[in-house]
Coordinates of C-alpha atoms and ligand atoms in Angstrom, one line a residue:
M1 CA -32.8 24.1 -6.5
S2 CA -29.2 22.0 -5.9
E3 CA -28.1 25.4 -6.4
A4 CA -29.1 26.8 -3.2
N5 CA -26.5 24.7 -1.6
N6 CA -23.8 25.1 -3.7
G7 CA -22.8 28.1 -2.4
A8 CA -20.4 30.9 -5.0
A9 CA -20.5 29.0 -7.5
G10 CA -23.9 27.2 -7.4
I11 CA -25.7 31.4 -7.5
G12 CA -23.4 32.4 -10.6
A13 CA -24.7 29.3 -12.7
A14 CA -28.6 29.7 -11.5
D15 CA -27.9 33.5 -12.1
I16 CA -26.9 32.8 -15.9
A17 CA -30.0 30.1 -15.7
G18 CA -32.3 33.2 -14.5
A19 CA -30.9 35.6 -17.0
D20 CA -31.4 32.9 -20.2
A21 CA -35.4 32.7 -19.4
A22 CA -35.9 35.5 -18.1
D23 CA -38.7 36.2 -20.6
E24 CA -40.5 32.9 -19.6
T25 CA -44.1 34.2 -17.4
V26 CA -44.7 31.7 -15.0
I27 CA -47.4 33.4 -13.4
R28 CA -49.9 35.5 -15.5
I29 CA -52.7 37.5 -13.5
E30 CA -55.0 39.4 -15.3
D31 CA -57.4 41.2 -13.9
L32 CA -57.9 39.1 -10.7
R33 CA -60.9 40.4 -8.3
K34 CA -62.1 39.3 -5.8
T35 CA -65.1 39.7 -3.1
F36 CA -65.9 38.9 0.2
G37 CA -69.9 39.5 0.7
D38 CA -70.5 43.4 -1.1
N39 CA -66.4 44.0 0.1
E40 CA -64.1 43.6 -3.1
V41 CA -60.7 42.9 -1.2
L42 CA -58.9 42.9 -4.9
R43 CA -59.7 44.7 -7.5
G44 CA -58.4 43.8 -10.8
I45 CA -55.4 42.6 -10.3
D46 CA -52.8 42.1 -13.2
L47 CA -49.5 41.1 -12.6
D48 CA -46.7 38.7 -14.3
V49 CA -43.7 36.4 -12.7
R50 CA -41.3 35.4 -14.7
R51 CA -38.9 32.8 -14.4
G52 CA -36.1 33.5 -11.8
E53 CA -37.9 36.5 -10.3
V54 CA -38.1 37.3 -6.8
V55 CA -41.5 39.5 -6.3
V56 CA -42.2 41.5 -2.7
I57 CA -45.4 42.7 -1.7
L58 CA -45.7 46.1 0.4
G59 CA -49.0 47.1 1.4
P60 CA -50.9 48.1 4.3
S61 CA -53.5 46.2 6.9
G62 CA -56.5 44.4 4.8
S63 CA -55.0 45.9 1.3
G64 CA -55.6 41.9 0.1
K65 CA -52.1 40.6 0.2
S66 CA -52.8 37.5 1.7
T67 CA -55.8 37.3 -0.8
L68 CA -54.0 37.7 -3.5
L69 CA -51.4 34.8 -2.6
R70 CA -53.9 32.8 -1.5
C71 CA -56.0 33.0 -4.9
V72 CA -52.8 32.2 -6.3
N73 CA -52.9 28.6 -5.2
L74 CA -56.1 28.6 -5.3
L75 CA -57.4 28.7 -1.6
E76 CA -59.6 31.7 -2.4
K77 CA -60.8 31.7 -5.6
P78 CA -61.4 34.0 -7.2
T79 CA -64.3 36.4 -8.1
G80 CA -63.3 37.9 -11.3
G81 CA -60.1 37.7 -13.9
R82 CA -58.4 35.2 -15.1
I83 CA -54.6 33.1 -14.1
F84 CA -52.0 31.0 -15.8
F85 CA -49.7 28.8 -13.8
E86 CA -46.8 27.5 -16.9
D87 CA -49.5 26.5 -20.0
T88 CA -52.6 25.9 -17.4
E89 CA -55.4 28.8 -17.2
I90 CA -55.8 27.8 -13.3
T91 CA -59.2 29.9 -12.6
A92 CA -60.8 26.9 -15.5
K93 CA -63.2 24.6 -14.4
K94 CA -61.6 21.6 -15.4
T95 CA -58.3 22.5 -13.9
D96 CA -57.1 20.1 -11.3
I97 CA -56.7 22.1 -8.9
N98 CA -54.4 19.5 -6.6
K99 CA -52.2 19.3 -9.4
V100 CA -51.3 22.8 -9.2
R101 CA -50.9 23.8 -5.3
A102 CA -48.7 20.8 -6.1
K103 CA -46.0 23.1 -8.1
V104 CA -47.0 26.4 -5.7
G105 CA -45.3 25.8 -2.4
M106 CA -46.8 28.4 0.1
V107 CA -45.3 29.2 3.7
F108 CA -47.3 31.0 6.4
Q109 CA -47.2 33.5 9.1
N110 CA -47.9 29.7 11.3
F111 CA -46.1 26.9 10.4
N112 CA -48.8 24.3 10.1
L113 CA -46.6 21.0 11.7
F114 CA -48.4 17.8 12.9
P115 CA -47.3 18.4 16.5
H116 CA -46.9 14.6 17.1
L117 CA -44.9 14.0 14.2
T118 CA -40.9 14.8 13.9
A119 CA -39.6 17.2 11.2
K120 CA -38.8 14.6 9.7
K121 CA -42.0 13.4 9.2
N122 CA -44.0 17.0 8.5
V123 CA -42.1 17.2 5.4
M124 CA -42.3 13.3 4.4
L125 CA -46.1 13.1 5.0
A126 CA -46.9 15.4 1.5
Q127 CA -44.4 13.8 -0.8
Q128 CA -45.8 10.7 0.0
K129 CA -49.9 12.0 0.4
V130 CA -49.6 14.2 -2.4
L131 CA -47.0 12.4 -4.6
H132 CA -46.8 8.9 -4.2
R133 CA -43.6 8.8 -3.1
N134 CA -42.9 5.4 -1.3
K135 CA -41.5 6.0 2.0
E136 CA -37.4 5.5 1.4
E137 CA -37.7 8.2 -1.5
A138 CA -39.7 10.7 0.6
A139 CA -37.0 9.9 3.6
R140 CA -33.6 11.3 2.0
I141 CA -35.4 14.1 0.6
A142 CA -36.8 15.3 3.5
E143 CA -33.3 15.0 5.4
E144 CA -31.5 16.3 2.2
Q145 CA -34.5 19.2 2.1
L146 CA -34.5 19.8 6.6
E147 CA -30.1 19.9 5.5
K148 CA -30.1 22.4 3.3
V149 CA -32.6 24.6 5.4
G150 CA -29.8 24.3 8.1
L151 CA -31.6 21.7 10.4
G152 CA -29.5 18.6 10.1
E153 CA -29.1 18.2 13.6
R154 CA -33.3 18.3 14.6
I155 CA -35.1 15.1 12.1
D156 CA -35.8 14.0 14.7
Y157 CA -37.4 17.0 17.6
R158 CA -41.2 17.2 17.1
P159 CA -42.5 21.0 16.5
S160 CA -43.0 22.1 20.4
E161 CA -39.2 20.6 21.2
L162 CA -37.7 23.4 18.2
S163 CA -37.7 27.2 18.4
G164 CA -39.8 29.4 16.4
G165 CA -37.6 30.1 12.9
Q166 CA -36.8 26.4 13.3
Q167 CA -40.4 25.0 13.1
Q168 CA -40.6 27.7 10.4
R169 CA -37.5 26.4 8.6
V170 CA -39.4 22.6 8.6
A171 CA -42.2 24.5 7.2
I172 CA -39.9 25.4 4.2
A173 CA -38.6 22.2 3.8
R174 CA -41.8 21.5 3.7
A175 CA -42.3 22.8 0.9
L176 CA -39.7 23.1 -0.9
A177 CA -39.7 18.6 -0.6
M178 CA -42.8 19.0 -3.6
D179 CA -40.1 20.5 -5.8
P180 CA -41.8 23.5 -6.3
H181 CA -41.9 25.6 -9.0
V182 CA -43.2 29.0 -7.1
M183 CA -42.6 29.8 -3.9
L184 CA -45.5 32.3 -2.3
F185 CA -43.8 33.5 1.5
D186 CA -47.0 35.0 3.4
E187 CA -45.3 37.1 6.6
A188 CA -43.2 34.0 7.2
T189 CA -41.1 35.9 9.9
S190 CA -44.2 37.8 11.5
A191 CA -44.5 35.7 13.9
L192 CA -41.2 35.6 15.4
D193 CA -38.8 36.7 17.9
P194 CA -36.8 39.0 16.4
E195 CA -33.2 37.4 16.8
L196 CA -35.1 34.1 15.0
V197 CA -35.9 36.2 11.4
R198 CA -32.7 35.9 10.6
D199 CA -32.3 32.0 9.9
V200 CA -35.7 31.9 7.8
L201 CA -34.8 34.9 5.8
S202 CA -30.9 33.7 5.4
V203 CA -32.9 30.6 3.8
M204 CA -35.6 32.3 1.5
K205 CA -32.7 34.4 0.6
E206 CA -30.7 31.7 -0.3
L207 CA -34.1 30.1 -2.5
A208 CA -33.2 33.2 -4.2
R209 CA -30.1 33.0 -4.9
G210 CA -30.5 29.5 -6.3
G211 CA -33.0 30.8 -9.3
M212 CA -36.2 30.2 -7.4
T213 CA -39.2 32.2 -8.3
M214 CA -40.6 33.8 -5.1
I215 CA -43.9 36.0 -4.1
V216 CA -43.0 37.2 -0.9
V217 CA -45.5 39.2 1.1
T218 CA -43.3 40.7 4.4
H219 CA -42.2 43.6 6.7
E220 CA -38.8 43.3 6.1
M221 CA -37.5 46.2 4.4
G222 CA -34.0 45.5 4.1
F223 CA -34.8 42.0 2.4
A224 CA -37.1 43.3 0.0
R225 CA -33.8 46.1 -1.2
D226 CA -31.8 42.8 -0.8
V227 CA -33.6 40.2 -3.3
A228 CA -36.8 41.2 -4.4
D229 CA -36.1 41.9 -8.4
R230 CA -39.0 43.6 -7.6
V231 CA -41.4 45.6 -5.2
I232 CA -44.8 45.8 -5.7
F233 CA -47.0 48.2 -3.2
M234 CA -51.1 47.4 -2.4
D235 CA -53.1 49.8 -1.3
G236 CA -57.3 49.0 -1.3
G237 CA -57.2 46.0 -3.5
H238 CA -54.9 47.5 -6.4
I239 CA -51.5 47.5 -7.2
V240 CA -50.7 51.1 -6.1
E241 CA -47.1 51.5 -7.4
Q242 CA -43.9 48.8 -8.3
G243 CA -40.5 49.0 -9.5
T244 CA -37.6 48.1 -8.1
P245 CA -36.4 48.0 -4.2
E246 CA -34.5 51.4 -5.8
E247 CA -37.5 53.0 -7.3
V248 CA -40.0 52.2 -4.8
F249 CA -38.0 52.5 -1.9
D250 CA -35.8 55.8 -2.7
H251 CA -38.1 57.4 -5.8
P252 CA -41.8 56.0 -4.3
T253 CA -44.3 58.3 -6.9
S254 CA -47.4 58.2 -5.5
D255 CA -48.2 59.4 -2.2
R256 CA -49.6 56.4 -0.3
T257 CA -46.8 55.2 -0.7
K258 CA -44.6 57.2 0.1
D259 CA -47.2 57.6 3.5
F260 CA -46.3 53.6 4.0
L261 CA -43.2 54.1 3.7
G262 CA -43.1 57.1 5.8
H263 CA -45.2 55.4 8.6
I264 CA -43.1 51.8 8.9
S265 CA -38.8 53.0 8.8
Ligands
ATP301 N1 -61.9 34.2 4.1 C1 -62.3 36.0 4.3 N2 -63.9 36.4 4.7 C2 -64.1 37.6 4.7 N3 -63.4 38.8 4.4 C3 -61.9 38.1 3.8 C4 -61.0 36.7 4.3 N4 -60.1 37.4 3.6 C5 -60.4 38.1 3.5 N5 -60.9 39.1 4.1 C6 -60.8 40.4 3.9 O1 -60.3 41.0 3.2 C7 -60.0 42.2 3.5 C8 -57.7 41.5 3.1 O2 -57.8 40.8 3.4 P1 -56.0 40.6 3.4 O3 -56.3 38.9 4.1 O4 -56.0 40.3 2.4 O5 -55.0 41.2 4.0 P2 -53.5 41.6 3.5 O6 -52.8 42.8 3.2 O7 -53.2 40.0 4.0 O8 -53.5 42.5 5.2 P3 -52.7 42.1 6.4 O9 -51.3 43.2 6.3 O10 -53.2 42.2 8.0 O11 -52.1 40.2 6.6 C9 -59.9 42.4 4.3 O12 -61.2 43.4 5.0 C10 -60.6 40.5 5.2 O13 -60.8 41.7 6.8
MG302 MG1 -52.2 38.9 5.3

């Protein structure tokens, strides 16, 4: 992940590393189903994500995007199908959920920071509790990660003393401090004032260019076009269409995709 901060040289190196590992599947989702009561929210999702790939998921409200992400780090228990993360079937009964979660970073719309703790302490906490890092190491890594997201000057501020965009960057630093193998973003910029969105998106872009494997639910079409290796359009619990940003945005084949894109652009 150190490449993320090394500017152009780091990006080149990461690109090469990404190309080498291009065939390595990090997440494999097979016929994933999730039902709440009699509401079938995911209706058979098949999806492979390769190491270093950035997958952007689009779709109307209620189409199952958040549920899909939440199933990937087992915040929701799938009703059917299987999910593999690296070499482990995480949907198997014997899997240690906490071990999986530690490797899958998740950033939500609401940052969920502890209000009484400084940015640095917020980033230290899970490192100490989950990874059992000692205080000094957790502090060093917290400072490093906060520096990376552009908050080196704000490490001792509490959430109430930070803008929404800064709080979201603390949340990203907190996730990155756990050395995740994959990052999931669920509308990470949707709650932010427009002028704050840019800083958060640029942190996400930097991360993508550094080779992080990412699944991103967003309404930011510019981001999707620039950064996504693959765009997925979901509707009604199905993947309706997927392809490169050019394919999905410029030449959508499904009427549902066309209709959706027509409404948002
Ligand atoms: N915990 C839950 N209990 C019951 N129903 C749920 C639960 N979570 C989600 N749902 C239902 O599942 C469906 C899909 O929700 P989900 O949050 O995955 O959609 P989404 O695509 O993320 O939508 P949005 O763009 O509004 O965030 C919705 O009908 C929702 O009401
Ligand atoms: Mg959602």
